[in-house]
Amino acid sequence: MPIYRAPTRDTRFVINEVLQLESHGNLPGFENAGAEMIDVVVEECGKFCAEVLTPINLSGDIEGCTRHPDGSVTTPKGFKQAHAQFREAGWGTLSAPEEFGGQGMPHVLGMMAEEFISSANMAWGMYPGLTGGAIASILAKGSPEQQAKYLPKMIANEWLGTMNLTEPHCGTDLGLIRTRAVPQADGTYAITGTKIFISAGEHDLTENIIHLVLAKTPDAPDSTKGISLFIVPKVLVDDDGSLGARNAVSCGSLEHKMGIHGNATCVMNYDGATGYLVGEENKGLAAMFIMMNAARLGVGIQGLSQAEVAYQNAVKYAQDRRQGRALTGPAEPNEKADTLFVHPDIRRMLMDAKAFTEGMRALCLWGALQVDLVHKAATDAERHTADDLISLLTPVIKGYGTDKGFDTCVSMQQVFGGHGYIEEWGMSQFVRDARIAQIYEGANGVQAMDLVGRKLAQNGGRAVQAFFAVVDGECAAAKAKPEIAALAEKVEKANGELKAATMWFMQNGMANPNNVGAGAHHYMHMMGIVALGLMWVRMAEVAVTKLAEGAGDEPFYQAKLTTARYYGERFLPDVGALRRKIEAGADAMMELPVEAFATA
């Protein structure tokens, strides 16, 4: 049976020693997030995930969800009980606002919990996880009455939420949506249409589900400028907060998917369902992006989470499995064979996974800190810088994080050899579950185009220039430390390659926009590699300082330095190759006529 143990030591290292969350104690919400409290929260969350969620992950994958003739859906055995424990322990309230029943703690701790939950059981974690995007939109755009009616129950996870965007003919191009919202005399709207791929659209975990639905009013422009957002509860909520009549919304069917079998991915039918406008009419796109940005960071975490749990299982297997002898001679002559750890190619895959997961964890937690600083930093300048950086890096965290997360899962499956292809070992599930993260909440090609088509030019390039400055400044300082000077020089060089690729887009994108499209994926990966390089510089600096101070835990800090060196030697050189791919332009890519792709 697959194993999982939350990486609590590494998480505490990033939060307490790299991010130094305690240093922000003067900001709202940070005052109770001292190192001791953080340690308790991290350890207890890890314990819950390992003991409650991990044991029902494989069984949930095998059993899946069941839709009944009345349209109701039953989740796999143990899911409902796990949700009750999750709700009672308050894990969903960590970073939610106190005024609606949350604990008001930094988003960094919420991001920590998302990783642990998703590693332990990604399909289960999607039920409470998607509620966060719905909460964010109601907080930003909902009326005080809507907030008071829905948020306390949603934050307490007594009710869960969904995002209803996609339709059978309409995915990324939301201007094509056909779902209609007809105004009623009482100020509500009658919502009619079909939505597909709705994660957690129907289930038995809670007595109500709050759907956030994109639709168009009768006279709306037939484009993205005509989209409105509506709250459509599964069960209508009376003015006193009690549940009333069942709304005219139902699950028409469940999708049969490659992975995340334990999550109910639904076709949702709205047959004149009662809906409530969120914000202004025809202004739903802005509210939708609030949901999407929250979800994209969460999906980036899913890429990390599946890579982490796959890595843990591959390490355990490599420790136990004996096969062949070390190239330098038997490592254990008294045994018939050495463990897999003696083979350089196994080491390559495991070191790649270690370097990625630890670097990605640092980037995700640092990104969560920027989300906090956008709202709570002491000065306008700090808030604007945080907003620029997280806006720029959101598509990178989602796109690069899930591309590399999936690749890592495949490599960890490879460590198992033939056993990795057998379902009982669990490696297949990690690969299958990780695959969706590259697709939903904006496929990764869309993330790449968002990065190069929107984020680079936004505000005259202010965000990317801020990112370049952070990397250059920290590398310049790190080069003064002999132990990490070589790594800092490599990251600085990679940042130079990224700047050059940015300039190439500026010089060649206007003449032929396909040049930008053709290089967008490679650029997103370049920025991902550089961003993780920055994280490794920061982590290596802390490790050097701790070793010099004799702080203890020497093996942990020495491993950080070795892994940082590995990242510099094995990841950063790829940035130059990616730049050369970008500079090849779009001509050969776009030249062939469509007919030339036919194979018969």
Coordinates of C-alpha atoms in Angstrom, one line a residue:
M1 CA 0.0 0.0 0.0
P2 CA 1.4 3.5 -0.8
I3 CA 2.8 5.5 2.0
Y4 CA 2.7 9.2 2.8
R5 CA 4.3 11.2 5.6
A6 CA 3.9 15.0 5.5
P7 CA 7.2 16.8 4.9
T8 CA 6.8 18.8 8.1
R9 CA 10.5 19.4 8.7
D10 CA 11.1 20.9 5.3
T11 CA 7.9 22.9 5.5
R12 CA 8.9 24.4 8.9
F13 CA 12.3 25.1 7.5
V14 CA 10.8 27.2 4.7
I15 CA 8.2 29.0 6.8
N16 CA 10.3 29.7 9.9
E17 CA 13.8 29.9 8.6
V18 CA 13.6 31.0 4.9
L19 CA 10.4 33.1 4.9
Q20 CA 10.9 34.1 8.6
L21 CA 7.2 34.5 9.0
E22 CA 7.7 35.7 12.6
S23 CA 9.3 38.8 11.2
H24 CA 5.9 39.9 9.9
G25 CA 4.3 39.7 13.3
N26 CA 3.4 43.4 13.2
L27 CA 1.0 42.8 10.4
P28 CA -2.7 41.9 10.8
G29 CA -3.2 38.1 11.0
F30 CA 0.5 37.4 11.6
E31 CA 0.5 38.2 15.3
N32 CA -0.4 34.7 16.3
A33 CA 1.8 33.0 13.8
G34 CA 4.9 32.6 15.9
A35 CA 7.4 29.8 15.3
E36 CA 6.0 27.6 18.1
M37 CA 2.4 28.0 16.8
I38 CA 3.5 27.3 13.3
D39 CA 5.3 24.1 14.3
V40 CA 2.2 22.8 16.1
V41 CA -0.1 23.6 13.2
V42 CA 2.2 22.1 10.6
E43 CA 2.8 18.9 12.6
E44 CA -0.9 18.4 13.5
C45 CA -2.0 19.0 9.9
G46 CA 0.6 16.5 8.7
K47 CA -0.7 14.0 11.3
F48 CA -4.3 14.4 10.2
C49 CA -3.4 14.0 6.5
A50 CA -1.3 10.9 7.1
E51 CA -3.7 9.1 9.5
V52 CA -7.1 10.1 8.1
L53 CA -6.7 10.9 4.4
T54 CA -3.9 8.7 3.1
P55 CA -5.6 5.4 4.1
I56 CA -8.7 6.1 1.9
N57 CA -6.8 7.4 -1.1
L58 CA -6.1 4.1 -3.0
S59 CA -9.5 2.7 -2.0
G60 CA -11.2 5.9 -3.1
D61 CA -9.5 5.6 -6.5
I62 CA -10.7 2.0 -6.9
E63 CA -14.3 2.6 -5.7
G64 CA -14.9 6.0 -7.3
C65 CA -18.2 8.0 -6.9
T66 CA -21.7 6.7 -7.6
R67 CA -24.5 8.6 -9.2
H68 CA -28.0 7.4 -8.2
P69 CA -31.2 7.5 -10.3
D70 CA -32.4 10.6 -8.4
G71 CA -29.3 12.5 -9.4
S72 CA -27.6 12.3 -6.0
V73 CA -24.0 11.2 -5.7
T74 CA -22.3 9.1 -3.1
T75 CA -18.5 9.5 -2.5
P76 CA -16.2 6.6 -1.7
K77 CA -16.2 4.8 1.6
G78 CA -14.6 7.0 4.3
F79 CA -14.8 10.3 2.5
K80 CA -17.8 11.6 4.4
Q81 CA -16.4 10.7 7.7
A82 CA -13.0 12.2 6.8
H83 CA -14.8 15.5 5.9
A84 CA -16.6 15.5 9.3
Q85 CA -13.2 15.2 11.1
F86 CA -11.7 17.9 8.8
R87 CA -14.6 20.2 9.6
E88 CA -14.6 19.6 13.3
A89 CA -10.8 20.2 13.5
G90 CA -11.2 23.5 11.7
W91 CA -8.5 22.8 9.0
G92 CA -10.6 24.6 6.4
T93 CA -10.7 27.8 8.5
L94 CA -7.0 28.4 8.9
S95 CA -6.6 31.5 6.7
A96 CA -10.2 32.5 6.3
P97 CA -11.3 35.9 7.7
E98 CA -12.2 36.0 11.4
E99 CA -15.3 38.1 10.8
F100 CA -17.0 35.1 9.1
G101 CA -15.7 32.4 11.5
G102 CA -12.2 31.8 10.1
Q103 CA -8.9 31.9 12.1
G104 CA -7.5 34.8 10.1
M105 CA -4.0 33.2 9.9
P106 CA -1.6 33.9 7.0
H107 CA -2.3 32.3 3.6
V108 CA 1.1 30.6 4.0
L109 CA -0.4 28.1 6.5
G110 CA -3.4 27.6 4.2
M111 CA -1.1 26.7 1.4
M112 CA 0.8 24.3 3.7
A113 CA -2.4 22.5 4.5
E114 CA -3.4 22.4 0.8
E115 CA -0.1 20.6 -0.1
F116 CA -0.4 18.0 2.7
I117 CA -4.1 17.3 2.0
S118 CA -3.5 17.0 -1.8
S119 CA -0.5 14.6 -1.3
A120 CA -2.5 12.5 1.1
N121 CA -5.6 12.3 -1.1
M122 CA -5.9 14.7 -4.0
A123 CA -9.4 13.7 -5.0
W124 CA -10.8 14.2 -1.5
G125 CA -9.0 17.5 -1.1
M126 CA -10.7 18.9 -4.1
Y127 CA -14.1 19.0 -2.2
P128 CA -13.0 21.6 0.4
G129 CA -10.3 23.0 -1.8
L130 CA -12.6 24.4 -4.5
T131 CA -14.7 26.1 -1.9
G132 CA -11.8 28.5 -1.4
G133 CA -12.2 30.1 -4.9
A134 CA -15.9 30.5 -4.4
I135 CA -15.3 32.1 -1.0
A136 CA -12.7 34.5 -2.5
S137 CA -15.2 35.7 -5.1
I138 CA -18.0 36.3 -2.6
L139 CA -15.6 38.1 -0.4
A140 CA -14.5 40.4 -3.2
K141 CA -17.7 40.9 -5.1
G142 CA -20.6 39.7 -3.0
S143 CA -23.0 42.0 -1.2
P144 CA -22.9 42.3 2.6
E145 CA -26.1 40.3 2.7
Q146 CA -24.7 37.5 0.5
Q147 CA -21.5 37.4 2.6
A148 CA -23.5 37.1 5.8
K149 CA -25.8 34.4 4.3
Y150 CA -23.2 32.1 2.7
L151 CA -19.7 32.7 4.0
P152 CA -19.9 31.5 7.6
K153 CA -21.3 28.1 6.6
M154 CA -18.8 27.8 3.7
I155 CA -15.8 28.8 5.8
A156 CA -16.9 26.3 8.4
N157 CA -17.1 23.7 5.6
E158 CA -20.7 23.0 6.6
W159 CA -21.5 23.9 3.0
L160 CA -19.0 23.5 0.2
G161 CA -18.7 25.5 -3.1
T162 CA -18.0 25.0 -6.7
M163 CA -17.1 26.9 -9.8
N164 CA -19.3 26.4 -12.9
L165 CA -17.5 27.8 -15.9
T166 CA -17.1 25.2 -18.7
E167 CA -19.8 24.2 -21.1
P168 CA -19.9 21.4 -23.7
H169 CA -18.9 23.8 -26.6
C170 CA -16.9 26.3 -24.5
G171 CA -13.8 25.8 -22.4
T172 CA -11.2 28.6 -22.4
D173 CA -13.2 30.9 -24.7
L174 CA -15.9 31.9 -22.1
G175 CA -17.4 34.4 -24.4
L176 CA -19.2 31.5 -26.1
I177 CA -21.1 30.4 -23.0
R178 CA -24.9 29.8 -23.6
T179 CA -26.2 29.5 -20.0
R180 CA -28.9 32.1 -19.6
A181 CA -30.0 34.1 -16.6
V182 CA -33.4 35.7 -16.9
P183 CA -34.4 38.4 -14.4
Q184 CA -37.4 37.7 -12.2
A185 CA -39.8 40.1 -10.6
D186 CA -38.3 39.4 -7.1
G187 CA -34.8 40.4 -8.1
T188 CA -33.5 36.9 -8.6
Y189 CA -32.6 35.2 -11.9
A190 CA -33.7 32.0 -13.5
I191 CA -30.6 30.1 -14.6
T192 CA -30.9 27.7 -17.4
G193 CA -28.1 25.8 -19.1
T194 CA -25.6 22.9 -18.9
K195 CA -22.1 23.0 -17.3
I196 CA -19.5 20.2 -17.6
F197 CA -16.4 19.2 -15.8
I198 CA -17.7 20.6 -12.5
S199 CA -15.5 19.2 -9.8
A200 CA -17.5 18.3 -6.6
G201 CA -20.7 19.4 -8.4
E202 CA -22.8 16.9 -6.4
H203 CA -21.8 14.8 -3.3
D204 CA -22.9 13.6 0.1
L205 CA -20.4 15.4 2.2
T206 CA -22.5 18.4 3.1
E207 CA -26.2 19.3 3.2
N208 CA -25.8 22.2 0.8
I209 CA -23.5 23.1 -2.1
I210 CA -23.1 26.7 -3.2
H211 CA -22.5 26.8 -7.0
L212 CA -21.0 29.9 -8.5
V213 CA -22.2 30.0 -12.1
L214 CA -21.3 32.1 -15.1
A215 CA -24.2 33.0 -17.3
K216 CA -25.5 35.8 -19.7
T217 CA -28.6 37.9 -19.2
P218 CA -30.9 38.3 -22.2
D219 CA -29.6 41.6 -23.5
A220 CA -25.9 41.0 -22.6
P221 CA -23.2 41.5 -25.3
D222 CA -22.4 38.2 -27.0
S223 CA -18.8 38.1 -25.7
T224 CA -16.8 38.0 -22.5
K225 CA -18.1 41.5 -21.8
G226 CA -21.6 40.0 -21.3
I227 CA -20.7 37.5 -18.6
S228 CA -22.3 37.7 -15.2
L229 CA -21.7 35.7 -12.1
F230 CA -24.5 34.1 -10.0
I231 CA -24.8 32.3 -6.7
V232 CA -27.0 29.2 -7.3
P233 CA -27.4 27.1 -4.1
K234 CA -28.2 23.4 -4.4
V235 CA -30.8 24.1 -1.6
L236 CA -32.3 27.5 -1.3
V237 CA -31.4 29.4 1.9
D238 CA -34.1 31.3 3.7
D239 CA -33.5 34.8 5.2
D240 CA -32.9 33.3 8.6
G241 CA -30.2 31.1 7.3
S242 CA -32.2 27.9 7.4
L243 CA -32.4 25.6 4.4
G244 CA -35.6 25.8 2.3
A245 CA -36.7 24.1 -1.0
R246 CA -34.4 22.2 -3.3
N247 CA -33.3 24.3 -6.2
A248 CA -33.7 23.3 -9.9
V249 CA -30.1 22.2 -10.3
S250 CA -29.0 18.6 -10.7
C251 CA -26.2 16.3 -11.6
G252 CA -27.0 14.8 -15.0
S253 CA -24.1 12.4 -15.1
L254 CA -20.6 11.8 -13.8
E255 CA -17.6 12.0 -16.1
H256 CA -15.5 8.8 -16.5
K257 CA -11.9 10.1 -16.0
M258 CA -8.3 9.0 -16.2
G259 CA -7.7 10.0 -12.5
I260 CA -9.1 11.7 -9.4
H261 CA -11.8 9.0 -9.3
G262 CA -12.8 9.9 -5.8
N263 CA -13.9 13.3 -6.8
A264 CA -17.4 13.7 -8.4
T265 CA -16.8 15.5 -11.7
C266 CA -20.3 16.3 -12.9
V267 CA -22.4 17.4 -15.8
M268 CA -24.6 20.0 -14.1
N269 CA -28.1 20.9 -15.4
Y270 CA -29.7 24.2 -14.5
D271 CA -33.5 24.2 -15.3
G272 CA -34.7 27.6 -14.4
A273 CA -32.7 27.4 -11.1
T274 CA -32.9 30.4 -8.8
G275 CA -29.7 32.4 -8.9
Y276 CA -28.5 35.6 -7.2
L277 CA -26.3 38.1 -9.1
V278 CA -22.8 38.6 -7.6
G279 CA -21.6 42.1 -8.2
E280 CA -22.7 44.0 -11.3
E281 CA -24.4 42.6 -14.3
N282 CA -21.9 41.9 -17.2
K283 CA -19.0 42.2 -14.8
G284 CA -18.7 38.5 -14.0
L285 CA -15.3 38.1 -15.8
A286 CA -13.5 40.0 -13.0
A287 CA -15.1 37.9 -10.4
M288 CA -14.3 34.8 -12.4
F289 CA -10.6 35.7 -12.4
I290 CA -10.6 36.0 -8.6
M291 CA -11.8 32.4 -8.5
M292 CA -9.4 31.3 -11.2
N293 CA -6.3 32.9 -9.6
A294 CA -7.1 31.3 -6.3
A295 CA -7.6 28.0 -8.0
R296 CA -4.5 28.2 -10.2
L297 CA -2.3 28.6 -7.1
G298 CA -4.1 25.6 -5.6
V299 CA -3.5 23.6 -8.8
G300 CA 0.2 24.4 -8.8
I301 CA 0.2 22.9 -5.3
Q302 CA -1.4 19.8 -6.7
G303 CA 1.6 19.4 -9.1
L304 CA 3.9 19.6 -6.1
S305 CA 1.8 17.4 -3.9
Q306 CA 1.7 14.4 -6.3
A307 CA 5.4 14.7 -7.1
E308 CA 6.1 14.7 -3.3
V309 CA 4.0 11.6 -2.5
A310 CA 5.3 9.8 -5.6
Y311 CA 8.9 10.7 -4.5
Q312 CA 8.4 9.4 -1.0
N313 CA 7.2 6.0 -2.3
A314 CA 10.0 5.8 -4.8
V315 CA 12.6 6.5 -2.1
K316 CA 11.1 3.7 0.0
Y317 CA 11.1 1.3 -2.9
A318 CA 14.7 2.1 -3.8
Q319 CA 15.8 1.5 -0.2
D320 CA 14.1 -1.9 -0.1
R321 CA 14.6 -3.3 -3.7
R322 CA 17.8 -5.1 -4.5
Q323 CA 18.8 -5.3 -8.1
G324 CA 22.3 -5.6 -9.6
R325 CA 25.6 -4.3 -8.3
A326 CA 27.1 -0.8 -8.0
L327 CA 29.3 0.1 -11.0
T328 CA 32.2 0.6 -8.6
G329 CA 31.9 -2.8 -7.1
P330 CA 29.4 -4.5 -4.6
A331 CA 28.2 -2.0 -2.0
E332 CA 27.1 -4.8 0.2
P333 CA 29.1 -8.0 -0.6
N334 CA 27.2 -10.1 1.9
E335 CA 24.0 -9.5 0.1
K336 CA 23.1 -11.1 -3.3
A337 CA 22.5 -7.7 -4.8
D338 CA 22.7 -4.0 -3.9
T339 CA 19.8 -1.7 -3.4
L340 CA 18.6 0.5 -6.2
F341 CA 20.3 3.5 -4.6
V342 CA 23.7 2.5 -5.9
H343 CA 22.7 3.1 -9.5
P344 CA 23.4 6.6 -10.9
D345 CA 20.3 6.6 -13.1
I346 CA 18.1 5.9 -10.1
R347 CA 19.9 8.6 -8.2
R348 CA 19.3 11.0 -11.2
M349 CA 15.6 10.5 -11.0
L350 CA 15.4 10.8 -7.2
M351 CA 17.7 13.8 -7.1
D352 CA 15.6 15.5 -9.8
A353 CA 12.5 14.9 -7.7
K354 CA 14.1 16.1 -4.5
A355 CA 15.4 19.3 -6.1
F356 CA 12.1 20.0 -7.7
T357 CA 9.8 19.3 -4.8
E358 CA 11.8 21.2 -2.2
G359 CA 12.3 24.2 -4.6
M360 CA 8.7 24.2 -5.6
R361 CA 7.5 24.0 -2.0
A362 CA 9.6 27.1 -1.2
L363 CA 8.2 28.9 -4.2
C364 CA 4.5 28.1 -3.4
L365 CA 4.9 29.1 0.2
W366 CA 6.7 32.3 -0.8
G367 CA 3.9 33.0 -3.3
A368 CA 1.3 32.5 -0.5
L369 CA 3.2 35.1 1.5
Q370 CA 2.9 37.6 -1.4
V371 CA -0.9 37.0 -1.3
D372 CA -0.8 38.0 2.3
L373 CA 1.4 41.0 1.7
V374 CA -0.9 42.3 -1.1
H375 CA -3.5 43.0 1.5
K376 CA -1.5 43.4 4.7
A377 CA 1.9 44.9 4.0
A378 CA 2.8 48.0 5.9
T379 CA 3.3 50.3 2.8
D380 CA 1.6 50.8 -0.6
A381 CA 5.0 50.2 -2.3
E382 CA 5.3 46.8 -0.6
R383 CA 1.7 45.9 -1.4
H384 CA 2.2 46.8 -5.1
T385 CA 5.4 44.8 -5.4
A386 CA 3.8 41.8 -3.8
D387 CA 0.9 42.1 -6.2
D388 CA 3.2 42.4 -9.2
L389 CA 5.2 39.4 -8.2
I390 CA 2.4 37.0 -7.4
S391 CA 0.4 38.1 -10.5
L392 CA 3.5 37.4 -12.7
L393 CA 4.3 34.1 -11.1
T394 CA 0.8 32.6 -10.8
P395 CA 0.8 31.1 -14.3
V396 CA 4.3 29.9 -13.6
I397 CA 3.4 28.2 -10.4
K398 CA 0.4 26.6 -12.1
G399 CA 2.0 25.8 -15.5
Y400 CA 5.6 24.9 -14.7
G401 CA 4.6 23.4 -11.3
T402 CA 2.2 20.9 -12.8
D403 CA 4.3 20.1 -15.9
K404 CA 7.2 19.3 -13.8
G405 CA 5.0 17.6 -11.1
F406 CA 3.6 15.2 -13.7
D407 CA 7.1 14.5 -15.1
T408 CA 8.3 13.8 -11.6
C409 CA 5.5 11.3 -11.0
V410 CA 6.3 9.5 -14.2
S411 CA 10.0 9.3 -13.2
M412 CA 9.1 8.0 -9.8
Q413 CA 6.9 5.3 -11.4
Q414 CA 10.0 4.4 -13.5
V415 CA 12.0 3.8 -10.3
F416 CA 9.6 0.9 -9.6
G417 CA 10.2 -0.7 -13.0
G418 CA 7.4 -3.2 -13.8
H419 CA 5.9 -2.9 -10.4
G420 CA 5.2 0.8 -11.1
Y421 CA 2.8 -0.3 -13.8
I422 CA 0.8 -2.4 -11.3
E423 CA -2.1 -0.7 -9.7
E424 CA -1.6 -2.1 -6.2
W425 CA 1.7 -0.2 -5.7
G426 CA -0.2 3.1 -6.2
M427 CA 2.3 4.8 -8.6
S428 CA -0.2 4.7 -11.4
Q429 CA -2.7 6.7 -9.4
F430 CA -0.2 9.4 -8.7
V431 CA 0.6 9.7 -12.4
R432 CA -3.1 9.6 -13.4
D433 CA -4.1 12.1 -10.7
A434 CA -1.3 14.5 -11.5
R435 CA -2.2 14.6 -15.2
I436 CA -5.4 16.7 -14.7
A437 CA -3.5 19.5 -13.0
Q438 CA -1.9 20.4 -16.4
I439 CA -5.3 20.7 -17.9
Y440 CA -7.9 22.3 -15.6
E441 CA -8.2 25.8 -14.3
G442 CA -6.7 26.9 -17.7
A443 CA -4.6 24.4 -19.6
N444 CA -0.9 25.0 -19.4
G445 CA -0.7 26.4 -22.9
V446 CA -3.1 29.1 -21.7
Q447 CA -1.0 29.7 -18.6
A448 CA 2.0 30.3 -20.9
M449 CA 0.1 32.7 -23.1
D450 CA -1.2 34.5 -20.1
L451 CA 2.4 34.9 -18.9
V452 CA 3.9 36.2 -22.2
G453 CA 0.8 37.8 -23.7
R454 CA -0.5 39.7 -20.7
K455 CA 1.8 39.6 -17.6
L456 CA 5.0 40.6 -19.3
A457 CA 3.6 43.8 -20.8
Q458 CA 1.4 44.7 -17.8
N459 CA 2.1 48.2 -16.4
G460 CA 4.9 48.7 -18.8
G461 CA 6.7 45.5 -17.8
R462 CA 6.9 46.6 -14.1
A463 CA 6.4 43.1 -12.7
V464 CA 9.0 41.2 -14.7
Q465 CA 11.5 44.0 -14.1
A466 CA 10.8 43.7 -10.4
F467 CA 11.4 39.9 -10.6
F468 CA 14.7 40.4 -12.5
A469 CA 15.8 42.9 -9.9
V470 CA 15.0 40.5 -7.0
V471 CA 17.0 37.7 -8.6
D472 CA 20.0 39.8 -9.5
G473 CA 20.1 41.5 -6.1
E474 CA 19.9 38.3 -4.1
C475 CA 22.4 36.6 -6.4
A476 CA 24.9 39.5 -6.1
A477 CA 24.7 39.2 -2.3
A478 CA 25.0 35.4 -2.3
K479 CA 28.1 35.5 -4.4
A480 CA 30.0 36.9 -1.4
K481 CA 29.6 33.6 0.4
P482 CA 32.1 31.1 -1.0
E483 CA 29.9 28.0 -0.2
I484 CA 27.1 29.2 -2.6
A485 CA 28.9 31.5 -4.9
A486 CA 28.9 29.0 -7.8
L487 CA 25.1 28.4 -7.4
A488 CA 24.4 32.2 -7.3
E489 CA 26.5 32.7 -10.4
K490 CA 24.5 30.0 -12.3
V491 CA 21.2 31.5 -11.2
E492 CA 22.4 35.0 -12.2
K493 CA 23.4 33.6 -15.6
A494 CA 20.1 31.9 -16.1
N495 CA 18.3 35.2 -15.2
G496 CA 20.4 36.8 -17.9
E497 CA 19.1 34.2 -20.4
L498 CA 15.5 35.0 -19.3
K499 CA 16.1 38.7 -19.8
A500 CA 17.4 38.0 -23.3
A501 CA 14.4 35.9 -24.2
T502 CA 12.1 38.7 -22.9
M503 CA 13.9 41.2 -25.1
W504 CA 13.6 38.8 -28.1
F505 CA 9.8 38.7 -27.6
M506 CA 9.7 42.5 -27.6
Q507 CA 11.7 42.7 -30.8
N508 CA 10.0 39.9 -32.7
G509 CA 6.5 39.6 -31.3
M510 CA 5.0 42.6 -32.9
A511 CA 6.1 41.7 -36.4
N512 CA 4.8 38.1 -36.0
P513 CA 2.7 37.3 -33.0
N514 CA 3.2 33.6 -33.6
N515 CA 6.8 34.1 -32.5
V516 CA 5.4 34.8 -29.0
G517 CA 2.9 31.9 -29.1
A518 CA 5.6 29.5 -30.3
G519 CA 7.9 30.3 -27.5
A520 CA 5.4 30.8 -24.6
H521 CA 5.7 27.3 -23.2
H522 CA 9.5 27.4 -23.2
Y523 CA 9.5 30.9 -21.6
M524 CA 7.2 29.7 -18.8
H525 CA 9.6 26.9 -18.1
M526 CA 12.5 29.3 -18.2
M527 CA 10.9 31.5 -15.6
G528 CA 10.0 28.4 -13.5
I529 CA 13.6 27.2 -13.4
V530 CA 14.9 30.7 -12.5
A531 CA 12.3 31.1 -9.8
L532 CA 13.2 27.8 -8.2
G533 CA 16.8 28.8 -8.6
L534 CA 16.1 31.9 -6.5
M535 CA 14.5 29.7 -3.9
W536 CA 17.5 27.4 -3.8
V537 CA 19.8 30.4 -3.3
R538 CA 17.7 31.5 -0.4
M539 CA 17.6 28.0 1.1
A540 CA 21.3 27.5 0.6
E541 CA 22.1 30.8 2.3
V542 CA 20.1 29.7 5.4
A543 CA 21.8 26.3 5.4
V544 CA 25.3 28.0 5.4
T545 CA 24.3 30.3 8.2
K546 CA 22.8 27.5 10.3
L547 CA 25.9 25.3 9.9
A548 CA 28.2 28.1 10.8
E549 CA 26.2 28.8 13.9
G550 CA 26.2 25.1 14.9
A551 CA 22.5 25.2 15.1
G552 CA 22.2 21.4 15.0
D553 CA 20.4 19.1 12.5
E554 CA 23.6 19.2 10.4
P555 CA 22.6 16.4 8.0
F556 CA 19.5 18.3 7.1
Y557 CA 21.4 21.5 6.2
Q558 CA 24.2 19.6 4.5
A559 CA 21.6 17.9 2.3
K560 CA 20.2 21.3 1.4
L561 CA 23.6 22.5 0.2
T562 CA 24.2 19.3 -1.8
T563 CA 20.7 19.5 -3.4
A564 CA 21.2 23.2 -4.2
R565 CA 24.5 22.3 -6.0
Y566 CA 22.7 19.6 -7.9
Y567 CA 20.0 22.0 -8.9
G568 CA 22.6 24.4 -10.2
E569 CA 24.4 21.7 -12.2
R570 CA 21.4 19.8 -13.6
F571 CA 18.4 22.2 -13.9
L572 CA 19.8 25.7 -14.6
P573 CA 21.7 24.7 -17.8
D574 CA 18.3 24.0 -19.4
V575 CA 17.5 27.7 -19.4
G576 CA 20.0 28.4 -22.2
A577 CA 18.6 25.6 -24.4
L578 CA 15.1 26.9 -23.9
R579 CA 16.2 30.4 -24.9
R580 CA 17.6 29.0 -28.2
K581 CA 14.3 27.2 -28.8
I582 CA 12.4 30.5 -28.4
E583 CA 14.8 32.3 -30.7
A584 CA 14.2 29.7 -33.4
G585 CA 10.9 31.5 -34.0
A586 CA 7.6 30.2 -35.4
D587 CA 8.4 29.8 -39.1
A588 CA 8.9 26.0 -39.2
M589 CA 6.3 25.4 -36.6
M590 CA 3.6 27.2 -38.6
E591 CA 4.7 26.5 -42.1
L592 CA 3.1 23.2 -42.9
P593 CA -0.4 23.2 -44.4
V594 CA -3.0 21.4 -42.3
E595 CA -3.2 18.7 -44.9
A596 CA 0.4 17.7 -44.3
F597 CA -0.4 16.5 -40.8
A598 CA -2.6 13.7 -42.2
T599 CA -1.1 10.2 -41.9
A600 CA -3.3 8.4 -44.4

